[in-house]
Amino acid sequence: MKQLKIALIALSILPCLTSVAQEKKQILVLFHSEQSTTYKLARALAEGIDKNPRAQAVLKRIETATNTEKNSDIPLAIIDDLTQYDGIAFGSPVHFGNMSGAMRSFLDQSVKIWTDRALEGIPATVFMGAGSGAGNEAAILSFWSSLAVHGMILVPTGIMAMDGMDKNTAQGNTVFGTTSLASMPAPERPTASELNAARLQGEALARVAVALAVESPKKKAVSASKPQRISIESRLSELQITLPDTPAPAGSYVPYVRTGNLVYINQVALKDGKILYPGIIEKDLTVAQAKEATRQTMLNVIAVLKDATQGDLNRVKQCVQLTGFFNTAAGYTQHAGLMNSASDLLIEVFGNRGKHTRATVGASSIPVNSAVEIQAVFEIE
């Protein structure tokens, strides 16, 4: 009987234990790193967050051409990520007493988040790679002003890292946030003291995020009002579509180019290393075969687009323009019907985000004797 009572008590507290485990506060560690200094601080700060049993760190990076291979395994952030976490640690190099241009450009996308008041009451902290240390405190304070405008709760470091700090080597300690004097003499940067400061800063942020356990009514309302977008991977699975491998360039060019938020892609009807139904439409191949070649070309475009979004097709905001080129004889007029195979596929996969403007052109020949070539322009987040 006594054993039965113990078992019943264990069963009664199990849901509570499960609930606590599920209630871990998710804290974003968002960084831009050029020479890996800020990246190393981000890792240390995440370690500090994870020391709290009720918090979990999530590392993400800002997209920039200067990111090193040392952090290329970290997922890229999009601006909407900011609204999904219970706390945020922002990391950046110090550029002329301010945050880096890449971080500034990223935060400039947050106007809608600001007007929605989606970050109000969310705790935030700042850490930076400071070079020689010139302007490090000014940089953190200027960073704070952007976060304060969002209504975020600022978490400084105070003098929490002073105990045990190596006084024989110049350290990047400030009362506002951890910095590393990346260009100053030391066996290694960040130093052990700077990394310890970052860990303590992570612990402090986690304590605040856990203490603010109740989500604000405003944040709940914003989350509830957001339209739920379909998962593109789920949609592809529903449609039983397997994307092909990204076709390798056949010359001195790249599969895609991104400028700003626009991605430009050109593809032909390549399948398994060969052109699908080559030649002139209604001479060398039927209309049905031309439509199949058009669909295959669009699948190649989507495969390249997946590469351009680092594997996350949910980052596609809109298809802006499609242009189809078809290998036809003079006088052919049914190009639009052929191009519908591409347009319909795009809308099947992306829904309203796949709707686009379109041009369709007849051509006397197309490279590698493909019956079709498609040029696509997408806007991505």
Coordinates of N, CA, C and O in Angstrom, one line a residue, residues 4-109:
L4 N 2.3 1.8 -3.4 CA 1.2 2.4 -4.3 C 1.1 3.9 -4.1 O 1.0 4.6 -5.1
K5 N 1.1 4.3 -2.8 CA 1.0 5.7 -2.5 C 2.2 6.5 -3.2 O 2.0 7.6 -3.7
I6 N 3.4 5.9 -3.0 CA 4.6 6.6 -3.6 C 4.5 6.7 -5.1 O 4.8 7.7 -5.7
A7 N 4.0 5.6 -5.7 CA 3.8 5.6 -7.2 C 2.8 6.7 -7.6 O 3.0 7.4 -8.6
L8 N 1.7 6.8 -6.9 CA 0.7 7.8 -7.2 C 1.2 9.2 -7.1 O 0.9 10.1 -7.9
I9 N 2.0 9.4 -6.0 CA 2.6 10.7 -5.8 C 3.6 11.0 -7.0 O 3.6 12.2 -7.5
A10 N 4.4 10.1 -7.4 CA 5.3 10.2 -8.5 C 4.6 10.6 -9.8 O 5.0 11.5 -10.5
L11 N 3.4 9.9 -10.0 CA 2.7 10.2 -11.2 C 2.1 11.5 -11.2 O 1.9 12.2 -12.2
S12 N 1.7 12.0 -10.0 CA 1.0 13.3 -9.9 C 2.0 14.4 -10.1 O 1.6 15.5 -10.6
I13 N 3.3 14.3 -9.7 CA 4.2 15.4 -9.9 C 4.9 15.3 -11.3 O 5.5 16.3 -11.7
L14 N 4.8 14.2 -12.0 CA 5.4 14.1 -13.3 C 5.0 15.1 -14.3 O 5.8 15.7 -15.0
P15 N 3.7 15.4 -14.4 CA 3.2 16.5 -15.3 C 3.8 17.8 -15.0 O 4.1 18.6 -15.8
C16 N 4.0 18.1 -13.6 CA 4.6 19.3 -13.2 C 6.0 19.4 -13.6 O 6.5 20.5 -14.1
L17 N 6.8 18.3 -13.5 CA 8.2 18.3 -13.9 C 8.3 18.5 -15.4 O 9.1 19.3 -15.9
T18 N 7.4 17.9 -16.1 CA 7.4 18.0 -17.6 C 7.1 19.5 -18.0 O 7.7 20.0 -18.9
S19 N 6.1 20.1 -17.3 CA 5.8 21.4 -17.6 C 6.9 22.4 -17.3 O 7.2 23.3 -18.1
V20 N 7.7 22.2 -16.2 CA 8.8 23.0 -15.9 C 9.9 22.9 -17.0 O 10.4 23.9 -17.5
A21 N 10.1 21.6 -17.5 CA 11.1 21.4 -18.5 C 10.7 22.1 -19.8 O 11.5 22.6 -20.5
Q22 N 9.4 22.2 -20.1 CA 8.9 22.8 -21.3 C 8.9 24.3 -21.2 O 8.8 25.0 -22.2
E23 N 9.0 24.8 -20.0 CA 8.9 26.3 -19.8 C 10.2 27.0 -19.9 O 10.4 28.1 -19.5
K24 N 11.3 26.3 -20.4 CA 12.6 27.0 -20.5 C 12.4 28.2 -21.3 O 11.9 28.2 -22.4
K25 N 13.0 29.3 -20.8 CA 13.0 30.6 -21.6 C 14.0 30.5 -22.7 O 15.2 30.2 -22.5
Q26 N 13.5 30.8 -23.9 CA 14.4 30.8 -25.1 C 15.0 32.2 -25.2 O 14.3 33.2 -25.4
I27 N 16.4 32.2 -25.2 CA 17.1 33.5 -25.3 C 18.0 33.5 -26.5 O 18.8 32.6 -26.7
L28 N 17.7 34.5 -27.3 CA 18.5 34.6 -28.6 C 19.8 35.3 -28.3 O 19.9 36.4 -27.7
V29 N 20.9 34.7 -28.8 CA 22.2 35.4 -28.8 C 22.5 35.7 -30.3 O 22.9 34.9 -31.1
L30 N 22.3 37.0 -30.6 CA 22.4 37.4 -32.0 C 23.7 38.2 -32.2 O 23.9 39.2 -31.5
F31 N 24.5 37.8 -33.2 CA 25.8 38.5 -33.3 C 26.2 38.7 -34.8 O 25.8 38.0 -35.7
H32 N 27.1 39.7 -34.9 CA 27.8 39.9 -36.2 C 29.3 39.9 -35.8 O 29.7 40.6 -35.0
S33 N 30.0 39.0 -36.5 CA 31.4 38.8 -36.2 C 32.2 38.8 -37.5 O 31.9 38.2 -38.4
E34 N 33.3 39.6 -37.5 CA 34.1 39.7 -38.6 C 35.4 38.9 -38.5 O 35.9 38.3 -39.4
Q35 N 36.0 39.0 -37.3 CA 37.3 38.3 -37.1 C 37.2 37.2 -36.0 O 38.2 36.8 -35.4
S36 N 36.0 36.8 -35.7 CA 35.6 35.8 -34.7 C 35.7 36.2 -33.3 O 35.3 35.4 -32.4
T37 N 36.1 37.4 -33.0 CA 36.1 37.9 -31.6 C 34.7 37.9 -31.0 O 34.4 37.4 -29.9
T38 N 33.7 38.6 -31.7 CA 32.4 38.7 -31.2 C 31.7 37.3 -31.1 O 30.9 37.0 -30.2
Y39 N 32.1 36.4 -32.1 CA 31.6 35.1 -32.1 C 32.0 34.3 -30.9 O 31.2 33.6 -30.2
K40 N 33.2 34.4 -30.5 CA 33.7 33.7 -29.2 C 33.0 34.3 -28.0 O 32.7 33.5 -27.1
L41 N 32.8 35.6 -27.9 CA 32.1 36.2 -26.8 C 30.6 35.6 -26.8 O 30.1 35.3 -25.7
A42 N 30.0 35.5 -28.0 CA 28.7 35.0 -28.1 C 28.6 33.6 -27.5 O 27.6 33.2 -26.8
R43 N 29.6 32.7 -27.9 CA 29.6 31.4 -27.4 C 29.7 31.4 -25.8 O 29.0 30.6 -25.1
A44 N 30.5 32.2 -25.3 CA 30.7 32.3 -23.8 C 29.4 32.8 -23.2 O 28.9 32.2 -22.1
L45 N 28.8 33.8 -23.8 CA 27.5 34.3 -23.2 C 26.4 33.2 -23.2 O 25.6 33.1 -22.3
A46 N 26.4 32.4 -24.3 CA 25.4 31.4 -24.4 C 25.6 30.3 -23.3 O 24.7 29.8 -22.7
E47 N 26.9 30.1 -23.0 CA 27.2 29.1 -21.9 C 26.7 29.6 -20.6 O 26.1 28.9 -19.8
G48 N 26.8 30.9 -20.4 CA 26.2 31.5 -19.2 C 24.7 31.4 -19.1 O 24.2 31.1 -18.0
I49 N 24.0 31.6 -20.2 CA 22.6 31.5 -20.3 C 22.2 30.0 -19.9 O 21.3 29.8 -19.1
D50 N 22.9 29.1 -20.5 CA 22.6 27.6 -20.4 C 22.8 27.1 -19.0 O 22.4 26.0 -18.6
K51 N 23.6 27.9 -18.2 CA 23.8 27.4 -16.8 C 22.5 27.5 -16.0 O 22.3 26.9 -14.9
N52 N 21.6 28.4 -16.4 CA 20.3 28.5 -15.8 C 19.4 27.3 -16.2 O 19.1 27.2 -17.4
P53 N 18.9 26.5 -15.3 CA 18.1 25.3 -15.7 C 16.8 25.7 -16.4 O 16.2 24.8 -17.0
R54 N 16.4 27.0 -16.2 CA 15.1 27.4 -16.9 C 15.3 28.3 -18.1 O 14.4 28.9 -18.5
A55 N 16.5 28.2 -18.6 CA 16.8 29.0 -19.8 C 17.6 28.2 -20.8 O 18.3 27.3 -20.5
Q56 N 17.4 28.6 -22.1 CA 18.2 28.0 -23.2 C 18.6 29.0 -24.2 O 17.8 29.8 -24.7
A57 N 19.9 29.0 -24.5 CA 20.4 29.9 -25.5 C 20.3 29.4 -26.9 O 20.4 28.2 -27.2
V58 N 20.0 30.3 -27.8 CA 19.9 30.0 -29.3 C 20.8 31.0 -30.0 O 20.6 32.2 -30.0
L59 N 21.8 30.5 -30.6 CA 22.8 31.3 -31.4 C 22.3 31.5 -32.8 O 22.0 30.6 -33.5
K60 N 22.3 32.8 -33.2 CA 22.1 33.1 -34.6 C 23.0 34.3 -35.0 O 23.4 35.1 -34.2
R61 N 23.3 34.4 -36.3 CA 24.2 35.4 -36.8 C 23.6 36.3 -37.9 O 22.6 35.9 -38.5
I62 N 24.1 37.5 -38.0 CA 23.7 38.4 -39.0 C 24.4 38.1 -40.3 O 25.6 37.8 -40.4
E63 N 23.6 38.1 -41.4 CA 24.2 37.8 -42.7 C 25.1 38.9 -43.2 O 24.7 40.1 -43.2
T64 N 26.3 38.6 -43.6 CA 27.3 39.6 -44.1 C 28.4 38.8 -44.9 O 28.7 37.7 -44.5
A65 N 28.9 39.5 -45.9 CA 30.0 38.8 -46.7 C 31.2 38.6 -45.9 O 32.1 37.8 -46.3
T66 N 31.4 39.3 -44.8 CA 32.7 39.1 -44.0 C 32.6 38.1 -42.9 O 33.6 37.9 -42.2
N67 N 31.5 37.3 -42.8 CA 31.4 36.3 -41.8 C 32.5 35.2 -42.1 O 32.7 34.9 -43.3
T68 N 33.2 34.8 -41.1 CA 34.3 33.8 -41.3 C 33.7 32.4 -41.3 O 32.6 32.1 -40.8
E69 N 34.5 31.4 -41.7 CA 34.1 30.1 -41.8 C 33.9 29.5 -40.4 O 33.1 28.5 -40.2
K70 N 34.5 30.1 -39.4 CA 34.4 29.6 -38.0 C 33.0 29.7 -37.4 O 32.6 29.0 -36.5
N71 N 32.1 30.6 -38.0 CA 30.7 30.6 -37.5 C 29.7 30.3 -38.6 O 28.5 30.6 -38.4
S72 N 30.1 29.7 -39.7 CA 29.2 29.5 -40.8 C 28.2 28.4 -40.5 O 27.2 28.2 -41.2
D73 N 28.4 27.6 -39.4 CA 27.5 26.6 -39.0 C 26.3 27.2 -38.2 O 25.3 26.5 -37.9
I74 N 26.4 28.4 -37.8 CA 25.4 29.1 -37.0 C 24.3 29.6 -38.0 O 24.6 30.2 -39.0
P75 N 23.0 29.3 -37.7 CA 21.9 29.7 -38.5 C 21.9 31.3 -38.7 O 22.2 32.0 -37.8
L76 N 21.5 31.7 -39.9 CA 21.3 33.1 -40.1 C 19.9 33.6 -39.5 O 19.0 32.9 -39.5
A77 N 19.9 34.8 -39.0 CA 18.7 35.4 -38.4 C 18.0 36.2 -39.5 O 18.5 36.7 -40.4
I78 N 16.7 36.2 -39.3 CA 15.8 37.2 -40.0 C 15.2 38.1 -39.0 O 15.1 37.8 -37.8
I79 N 14.7 39.2 -39.4 CA 14.3 40.2 -38.5 C 13.1 39.8 -37.6 O 13.0 40.1 -36.4
D80 N 12.2 38.9 -38.1 CA 11.1 38.5 -37.4 C 11.5 37.5 -36.2 O 10.7 37.3 -35.3
D81 N 12.7 37.0 -36.3 CA 13.2 36.2 -35.1 C 13.2 37.0 -33.8 O 13.0 36.4 -32.8
L82 N 13.4 38.3 -33.9 CA 13.4 39.1 -32.6 C 12.2 38.9 -31.8 O 12.3 39.0 -30.6
T83 N 11.1 38.7 -32.4 CA 9.8 38.6 -31.6 C 9.5 37.2 -31.0 O 8.5 37.0 -30.3
Q84 N 10.4 36.3 -31.3 CA 10.1 34.9 -30.9 C 10.8 34.5 -29.6 O 10.7 33.3 -29.2
Y85 N 11.5 35.4 -29.0 CA 12.4 35.0 -27.8 C 12.0 35.8 -26.6 O 11.4 36.8 -26.6
D86 N 12.4 35.2 -25.4 CA 12.1 35.7 -24.1 C 13.2 36.7 -23.6 O 13.1 37.3 -22.6
G87 N 14.3 36.8 -24.4 CA 15.4 37.7 -24.1 C 16.3 37.7 -25.3 O 16.4 36.7 -26.0
I88 N 17.1 38.8 -25.5 CA 18.0 38.8 -26.6 C 19.3 39.5 -26.2 O 19.3 40.5 -25.5
A89 N 20.4 38.8 -26.5 CA 21.8 39.4 -26.3 C 22.3 39.8 -27.7 O 22.3 38.9 -28.6
F90 N 22.6 41.0 -27.9 CA 23.1 41.5 -29.2 C 24.6 41.7 -29.1 O 25.2 42.3 -28.2
G91 N 25.3 41.1 -30.1 CA 26.8 41.2 -30.2 C 27.2 41.8 -31.5 O 26.7 41.4 -32.6
S92 N 28.2 42.7 -31.5 CA 28.7 43.4 -32.7 C 30.1 43.9 -32.5 O 30.5 44.2 -31.4
P93 N 30.9 44.0 -33.6 CA 32.1 44.8 -33.5 C 31.8 46.3 -33.2 O 30.7 46.7 -33.5
V94 N 32.8 46.9 -32.6 CA 32.7 48.4 -32.4 C 33.2 49.1 -33.7 O 34.3 48.8 -34.1
H95 N 32.4 49.9 -34.3 CA 32.8 50.6 -35.5 C 32.6 52.1 -35.2 O 31.5 52.6 -35.2
F96 N 33.7 52.8 -35.0 CA 33.7 54.2 -34.8 C 32.7 54.6 -33.7 O 31.9 55.5 -33.8
G97 N 32.8 54.0 -32.6 CA 32.0 54.3 -31.4 C 30.5 53.9 -31.6 O 29.7 54.5 -30.9
N98 N 30.3 53.0 -32.5 CA 28.9 52.6 -32.7 C 28.8 51.1 -33.1 O 29.9 50.4 -33.2
M99 N 27.6 50.5 -33.3 CA 27.5 49.2 -33.7 C 28.0 49.1 -35.2 O 28.1 50.1 -35.9
S100 N 28.2 47.9 -35.7 CA 28.7 47.7 -37.1 C 27.6 48.0 -38.1 O 26.4 48.0 -37.7
G101 N 28.0 48.3 -39.3 CA 27.0 48.6 -40.3 C 26.0 47.5 -40.6 O 24.8 47.7 -40.9
A102 N 26.5 46.2 -40.5 CA 25.7 45.1 -40.7 C 24.6 45.0 -39.7 O 23.4 44.7 -40.0
M103 N 25.0 45.2 -38.4 CA 24.0 45.1 -37.3 C 23.0 46.3 -37.5 O 21.8 46.1 -37.3
R104 N 23.5 47.5 -37.8 CA 22.6 48.6 -38.0 C 21.6 48.4 -39.1 O 20.4 48.6 -39.0
S105 N 22.1 47.8 -40.2 CA 21.2 47.5 -41.4 C 20.2 46.5 -41.0 O 19.0 46.6 -41.4
F106 N 20.5 45.5 -40.2 CA 19.6 44.5 -39.7 C 18.5 45.1 -38.8 O 17.3 44.9 -39.1
L107 N 18.9 45.9 -37.9 CA 17.9 46.6 -37.0 C 17.0 47.6 -37.7 O 15.9 47.8 -37.3
D108 N 17.5 48.1 -38.8 CA 16.7 49.1 -39.6 C 15.5 48.4 -40.2 O 14.6 49.1 -40.6
Q109 N 15.5 47.1 -40.2 CA 14.3 46.4 -40.8 C 13.2 46.2 -39.7 O 12.2 45.6 -40.0

